[in-house]
CSV table of C-alpha atoms in Angstrom, one decimal:
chain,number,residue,atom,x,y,z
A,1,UNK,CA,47.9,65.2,-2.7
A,2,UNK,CA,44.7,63.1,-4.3
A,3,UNK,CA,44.6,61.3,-1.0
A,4,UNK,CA,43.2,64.5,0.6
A,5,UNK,CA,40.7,65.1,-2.5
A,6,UNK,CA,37.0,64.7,-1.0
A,7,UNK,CA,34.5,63.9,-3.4
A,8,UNK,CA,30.5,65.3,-2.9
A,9,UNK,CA,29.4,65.2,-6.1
A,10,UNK,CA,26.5,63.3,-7.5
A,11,UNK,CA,27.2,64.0,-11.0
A,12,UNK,CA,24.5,62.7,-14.0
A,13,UNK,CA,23.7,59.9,-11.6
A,14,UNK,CA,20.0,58.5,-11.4
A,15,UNK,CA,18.2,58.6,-8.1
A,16,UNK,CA,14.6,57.8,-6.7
A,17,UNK,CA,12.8,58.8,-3.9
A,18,UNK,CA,9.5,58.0,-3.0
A,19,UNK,CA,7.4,60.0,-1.0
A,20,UNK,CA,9.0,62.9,-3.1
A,21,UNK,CA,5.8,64.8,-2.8
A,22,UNK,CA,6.6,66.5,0.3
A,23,UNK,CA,8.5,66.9,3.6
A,24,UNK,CA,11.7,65.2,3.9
A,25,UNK,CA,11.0,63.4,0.7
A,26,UNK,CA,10.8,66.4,-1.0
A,27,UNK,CA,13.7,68.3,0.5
A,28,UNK,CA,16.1,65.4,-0.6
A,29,UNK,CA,14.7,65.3,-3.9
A,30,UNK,CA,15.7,68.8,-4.5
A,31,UNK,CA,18.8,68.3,-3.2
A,32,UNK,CA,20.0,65.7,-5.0
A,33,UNK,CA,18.6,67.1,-8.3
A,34,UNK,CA,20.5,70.4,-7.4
A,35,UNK,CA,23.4,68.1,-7.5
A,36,UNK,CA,23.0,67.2,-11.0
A,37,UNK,CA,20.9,63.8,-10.4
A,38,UNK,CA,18.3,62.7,-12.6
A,39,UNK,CA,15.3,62.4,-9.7
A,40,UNK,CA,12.1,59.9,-9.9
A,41,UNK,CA,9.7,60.6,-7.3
A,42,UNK,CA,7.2,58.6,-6.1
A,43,UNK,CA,4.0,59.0,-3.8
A,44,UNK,CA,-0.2,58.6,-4.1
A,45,UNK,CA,-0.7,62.4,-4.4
A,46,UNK,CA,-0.2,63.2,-8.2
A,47,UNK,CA,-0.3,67.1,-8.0
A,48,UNK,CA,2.2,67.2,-4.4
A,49,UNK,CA,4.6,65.0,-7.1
A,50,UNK,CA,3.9,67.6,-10.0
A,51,UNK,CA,4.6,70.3,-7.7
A,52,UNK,CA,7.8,68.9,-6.6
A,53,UNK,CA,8.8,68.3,-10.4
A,54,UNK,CA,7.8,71.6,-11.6
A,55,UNK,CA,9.7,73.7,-8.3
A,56,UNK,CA,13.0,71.1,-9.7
A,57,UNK,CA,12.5,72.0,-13.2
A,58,UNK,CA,12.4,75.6,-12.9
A,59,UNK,CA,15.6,75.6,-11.0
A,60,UNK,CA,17.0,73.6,-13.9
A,61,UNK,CA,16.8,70.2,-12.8
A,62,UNK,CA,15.6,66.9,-14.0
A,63,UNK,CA,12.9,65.4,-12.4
A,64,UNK,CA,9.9,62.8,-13.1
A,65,UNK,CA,7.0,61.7,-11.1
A,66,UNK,CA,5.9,58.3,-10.9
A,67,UNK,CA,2.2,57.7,-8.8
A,68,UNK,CA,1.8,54.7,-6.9
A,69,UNK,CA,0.7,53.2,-3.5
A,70,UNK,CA,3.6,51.9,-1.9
A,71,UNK,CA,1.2,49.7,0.3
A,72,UNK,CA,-0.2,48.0,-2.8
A,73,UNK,CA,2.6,45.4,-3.3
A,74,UNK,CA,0.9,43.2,-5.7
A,75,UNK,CA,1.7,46.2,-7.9
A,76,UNK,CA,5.6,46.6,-6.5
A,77,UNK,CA,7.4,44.9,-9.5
A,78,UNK,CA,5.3,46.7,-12.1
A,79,UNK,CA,5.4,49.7,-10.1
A,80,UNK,CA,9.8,49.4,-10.1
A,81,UNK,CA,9.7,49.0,-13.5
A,82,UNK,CA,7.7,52.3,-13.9
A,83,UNK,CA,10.1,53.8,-11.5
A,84,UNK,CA,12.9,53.2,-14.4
A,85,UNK,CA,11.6,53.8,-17.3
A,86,UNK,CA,12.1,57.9,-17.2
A,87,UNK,CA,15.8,57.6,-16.9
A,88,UNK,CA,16.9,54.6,-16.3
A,89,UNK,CA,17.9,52.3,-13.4
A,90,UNK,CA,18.8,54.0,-10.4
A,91,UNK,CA,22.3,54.8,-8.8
A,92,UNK,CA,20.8,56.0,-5.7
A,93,UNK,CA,17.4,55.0,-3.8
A,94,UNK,CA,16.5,57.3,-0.9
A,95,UNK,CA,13.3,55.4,0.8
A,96,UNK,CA,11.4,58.7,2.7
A,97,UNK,CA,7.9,57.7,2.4
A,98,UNK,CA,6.2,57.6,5.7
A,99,UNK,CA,3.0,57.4,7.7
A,100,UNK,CA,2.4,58.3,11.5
A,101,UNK,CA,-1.2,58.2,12.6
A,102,UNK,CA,-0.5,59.1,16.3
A,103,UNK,CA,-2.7,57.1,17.2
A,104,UNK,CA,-3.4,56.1,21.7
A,105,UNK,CA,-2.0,52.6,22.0
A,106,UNK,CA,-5.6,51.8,22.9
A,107,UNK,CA,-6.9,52.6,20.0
A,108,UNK,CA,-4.3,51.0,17.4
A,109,UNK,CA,-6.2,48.4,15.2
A,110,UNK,CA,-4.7,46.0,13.2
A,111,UNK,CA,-5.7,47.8,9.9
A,112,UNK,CA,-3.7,50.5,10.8
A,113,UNK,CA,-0.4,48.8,12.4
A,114,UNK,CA,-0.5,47.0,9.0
A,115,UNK,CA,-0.4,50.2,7.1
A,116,UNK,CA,2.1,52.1,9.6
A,117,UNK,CA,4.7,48.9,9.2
A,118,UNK,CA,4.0,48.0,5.3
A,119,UNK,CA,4.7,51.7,4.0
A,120,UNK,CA,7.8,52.7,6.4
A,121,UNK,CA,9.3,49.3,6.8
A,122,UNK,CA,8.1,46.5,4.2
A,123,UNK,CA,8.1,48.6,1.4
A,124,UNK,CA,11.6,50.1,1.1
A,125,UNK,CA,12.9,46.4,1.9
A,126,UNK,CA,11.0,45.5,-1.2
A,127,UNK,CA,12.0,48.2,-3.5
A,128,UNK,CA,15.7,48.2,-2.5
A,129,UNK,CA,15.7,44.2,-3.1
A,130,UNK,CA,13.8,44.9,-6.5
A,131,UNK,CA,15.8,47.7,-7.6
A,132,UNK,CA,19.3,45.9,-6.3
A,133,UNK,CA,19.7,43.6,-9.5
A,134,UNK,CA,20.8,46.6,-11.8
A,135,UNK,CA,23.0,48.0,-8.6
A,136,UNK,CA,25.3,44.9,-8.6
A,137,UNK,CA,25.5,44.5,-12.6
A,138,UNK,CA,27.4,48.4,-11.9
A,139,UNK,CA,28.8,47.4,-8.8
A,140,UNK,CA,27.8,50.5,-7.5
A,141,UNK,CA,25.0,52.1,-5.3
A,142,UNK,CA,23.8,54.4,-2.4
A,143,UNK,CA,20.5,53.4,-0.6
A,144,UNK,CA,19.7,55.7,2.4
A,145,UNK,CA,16.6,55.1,4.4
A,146,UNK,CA,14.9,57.4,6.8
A,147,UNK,CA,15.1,56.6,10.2
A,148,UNK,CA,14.0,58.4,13.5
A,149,UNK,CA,14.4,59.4,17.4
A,150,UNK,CA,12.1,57.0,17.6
A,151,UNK,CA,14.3,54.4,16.2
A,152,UNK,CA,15.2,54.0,19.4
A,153,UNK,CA,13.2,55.8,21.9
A,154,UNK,CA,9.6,55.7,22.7
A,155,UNK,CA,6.9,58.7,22.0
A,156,UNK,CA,3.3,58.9,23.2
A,157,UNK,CA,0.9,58.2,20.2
A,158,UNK,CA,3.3,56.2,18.1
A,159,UNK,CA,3.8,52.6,18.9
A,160,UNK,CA,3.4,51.2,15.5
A,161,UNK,CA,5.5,54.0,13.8
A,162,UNK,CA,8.5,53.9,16.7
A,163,UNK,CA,8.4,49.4,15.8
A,164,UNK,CA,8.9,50.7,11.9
A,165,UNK,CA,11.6,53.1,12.7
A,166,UNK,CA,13.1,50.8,15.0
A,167,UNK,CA,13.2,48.2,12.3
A,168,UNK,CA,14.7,50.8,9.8
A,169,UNK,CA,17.7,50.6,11.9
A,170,UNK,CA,18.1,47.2,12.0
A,171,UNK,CA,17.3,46.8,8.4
A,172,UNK,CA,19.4,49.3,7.2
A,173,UNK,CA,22.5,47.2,9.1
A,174,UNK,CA,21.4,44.0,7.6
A,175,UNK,CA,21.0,45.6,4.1
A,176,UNK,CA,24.2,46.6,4.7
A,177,UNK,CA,25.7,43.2,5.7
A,178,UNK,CA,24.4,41.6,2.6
A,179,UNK,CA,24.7,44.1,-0.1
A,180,UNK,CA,27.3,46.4,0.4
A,181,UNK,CA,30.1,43.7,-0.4
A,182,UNK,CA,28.6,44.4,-4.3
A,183,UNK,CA,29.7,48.3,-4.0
A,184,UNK,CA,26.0,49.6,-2.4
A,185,UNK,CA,26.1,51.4,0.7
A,186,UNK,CA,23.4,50.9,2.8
A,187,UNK,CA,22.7,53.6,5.2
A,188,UNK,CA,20.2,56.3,7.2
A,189,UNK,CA,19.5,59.3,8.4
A,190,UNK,CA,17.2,60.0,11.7
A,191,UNK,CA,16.4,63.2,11.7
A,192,UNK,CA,15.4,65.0,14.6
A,193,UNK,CA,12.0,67.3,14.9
A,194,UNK,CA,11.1,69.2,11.6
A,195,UNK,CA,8.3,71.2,10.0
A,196,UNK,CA,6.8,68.7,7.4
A,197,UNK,CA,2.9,67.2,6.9
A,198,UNK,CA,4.2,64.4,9.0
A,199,UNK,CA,5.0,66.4,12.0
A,200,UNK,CA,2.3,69.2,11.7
A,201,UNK,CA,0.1,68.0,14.3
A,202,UNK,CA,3.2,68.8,16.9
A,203,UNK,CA,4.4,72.2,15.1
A,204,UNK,CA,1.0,73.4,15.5
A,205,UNK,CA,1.2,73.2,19.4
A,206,UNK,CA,3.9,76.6,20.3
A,207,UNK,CA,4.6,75.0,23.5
A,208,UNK,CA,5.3,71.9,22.0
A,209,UNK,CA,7.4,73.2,20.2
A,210,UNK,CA,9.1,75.4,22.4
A,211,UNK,CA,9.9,72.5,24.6
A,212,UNK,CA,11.3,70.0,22.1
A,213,UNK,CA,13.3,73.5,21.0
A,214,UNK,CA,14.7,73.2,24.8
A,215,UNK,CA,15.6,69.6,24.9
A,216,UNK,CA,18.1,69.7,21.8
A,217,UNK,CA,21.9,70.4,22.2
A,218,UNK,CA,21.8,73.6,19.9
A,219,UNK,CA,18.4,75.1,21.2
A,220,UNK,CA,16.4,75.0,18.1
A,221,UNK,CA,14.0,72.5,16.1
A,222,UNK,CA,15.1,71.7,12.7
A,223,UNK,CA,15.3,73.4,9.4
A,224,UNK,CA,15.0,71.3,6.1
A,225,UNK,CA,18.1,72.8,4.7
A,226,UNK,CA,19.6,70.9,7.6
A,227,UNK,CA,19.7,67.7,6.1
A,228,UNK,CA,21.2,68.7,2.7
A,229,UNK,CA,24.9,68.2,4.0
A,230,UNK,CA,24.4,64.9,6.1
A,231,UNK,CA,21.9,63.5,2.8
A,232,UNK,CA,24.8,64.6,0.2
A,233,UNK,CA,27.1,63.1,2.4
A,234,UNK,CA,25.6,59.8,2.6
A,235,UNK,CA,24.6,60.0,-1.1
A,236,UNK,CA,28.1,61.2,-2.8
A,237,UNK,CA,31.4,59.3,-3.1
A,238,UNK,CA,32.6,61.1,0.2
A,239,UNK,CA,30.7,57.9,1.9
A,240,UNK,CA,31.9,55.0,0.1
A,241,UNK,CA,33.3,53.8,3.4
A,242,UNK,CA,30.4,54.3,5.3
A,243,UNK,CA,27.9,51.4,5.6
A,244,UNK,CA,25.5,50.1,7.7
A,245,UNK,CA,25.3,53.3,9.9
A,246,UNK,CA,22.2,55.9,11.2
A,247,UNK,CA,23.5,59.6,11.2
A,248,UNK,CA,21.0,61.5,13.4
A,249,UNK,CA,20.7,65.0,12.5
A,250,UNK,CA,18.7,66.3,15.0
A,251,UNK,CA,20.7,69.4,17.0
A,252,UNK,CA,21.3,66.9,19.9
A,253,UNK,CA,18.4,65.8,21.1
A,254,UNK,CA,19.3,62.3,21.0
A,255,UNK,CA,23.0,64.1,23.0
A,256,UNK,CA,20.7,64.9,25.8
């Protein structure tokens, strides 16, 4: 019967996520520490990362924090190296930092379309690529990068962040296509609308939200907690056919 076994465990594996600090960042941290993972997280924000470590800790996890500015890449090396030191090299990277300004299409200035692409798009390219060395001398690893609705649909306000999320897709397939012959699976998860820092300036509108409530499959917005079965999924054994692919988690809405 072992060809019906599943297996969803993380075990003593090492993973890092940046932008671990909060939102979906956070959420997957927790989850994967809950599942026995030594966790690095990364972000600009030292106490959000302390906060994160200490509500891991207390649950009896292991978790360190790491600060750094993902958009500073002539610190990226050091910065990788930093990322290691607390436990090791990792066995799984989750790439969950993000920036959406929301700004008119008017009003987007080259300052800030630089900042929107270089933190959700040039930077997990760079620290999967830094970070991939150690993965192919185990022959072994789980990268998962956070995609969006936007990955392929457009949103008022968001030009810039839709082009990164759209290039997360396409990354995540060509990450796929050149490392996942070494035993790393390349993959991401577009999740759908949920209450984080990122999205505050939509939760905060009730008939916003009501509406994007209405256009999902299920009825509802999402719940963090949502994502922990989908994230484990992609980050356990129970995936190591799976490359290359987006799971949305979002009730539907892309269904619709």
């Amino acid at each position: 019967m072992t060809d019906y076994k599943t297996d969803f465990s993380i075990g003593k594996q090492t993973a890092f996520v940046t932008g671990g600090g909060s939102g979906i960042g956070r959420q997957l941290a927790c989850v994967l520490a809950a599942a026995g993972a030594k966790v690095v997280i990364t972000g600009r924000r030292e106490n959000a990362l302390q906060s994160t470590v200490e509500h891991i800790q207390s649950a009896g996890g292991t978790a360190a924090a790491v600060v750094s500015d993902l958009s500073d890449f002539s610190e990226l090396e050091n910065n990788c190296r930093r990322f290691c030191e607390p436990y090791g090299s990792p066995d799984i990277l989750v790439n969950a930092a993000g920036v959406n300004l929301r700004q008119p299409t008017d009003e987007i200035t080259e300052r800030y379309w630089d900042m929107t692409l270089d933190i959700n798009l040039k930077a997990p390219f760079f620290i999967a690529r830094n970070l991939i060395p150690a993965m192919k001398e185990k022959g072994y690893g789980k990268i998962i990068n956070i995609a969006s609705l936007q990955s392929e649909r457009a949103f008022a306000n968001s030009l810039p962040y839709g082009a990164s999320k759209g290039g997360i897709m396409q990354m995540t397939r060509a990450m796929a296509e050149a490392w996942s012959q070494f035993g790393i699976n390349c993959n991401a998860i577009a999740p759908g609308f949920f209450p984080t820092e990122l999205t505050e300036a939509v939760f905060t509108d009730k008939q916003k939200v009501a509406s994007l409530a209405a256009q999902t499959a299920m009825g509802r917005n999402g719940r963090l907690s949502d994502l922990n079965g989908p994230f484990l999924f992609l980050a356990s054994d129970a995936s190591n056919f799976v490359t290359g692919q987006t799971l949305y988690v979002d009730g539907g809405f892309s269904a619709k």
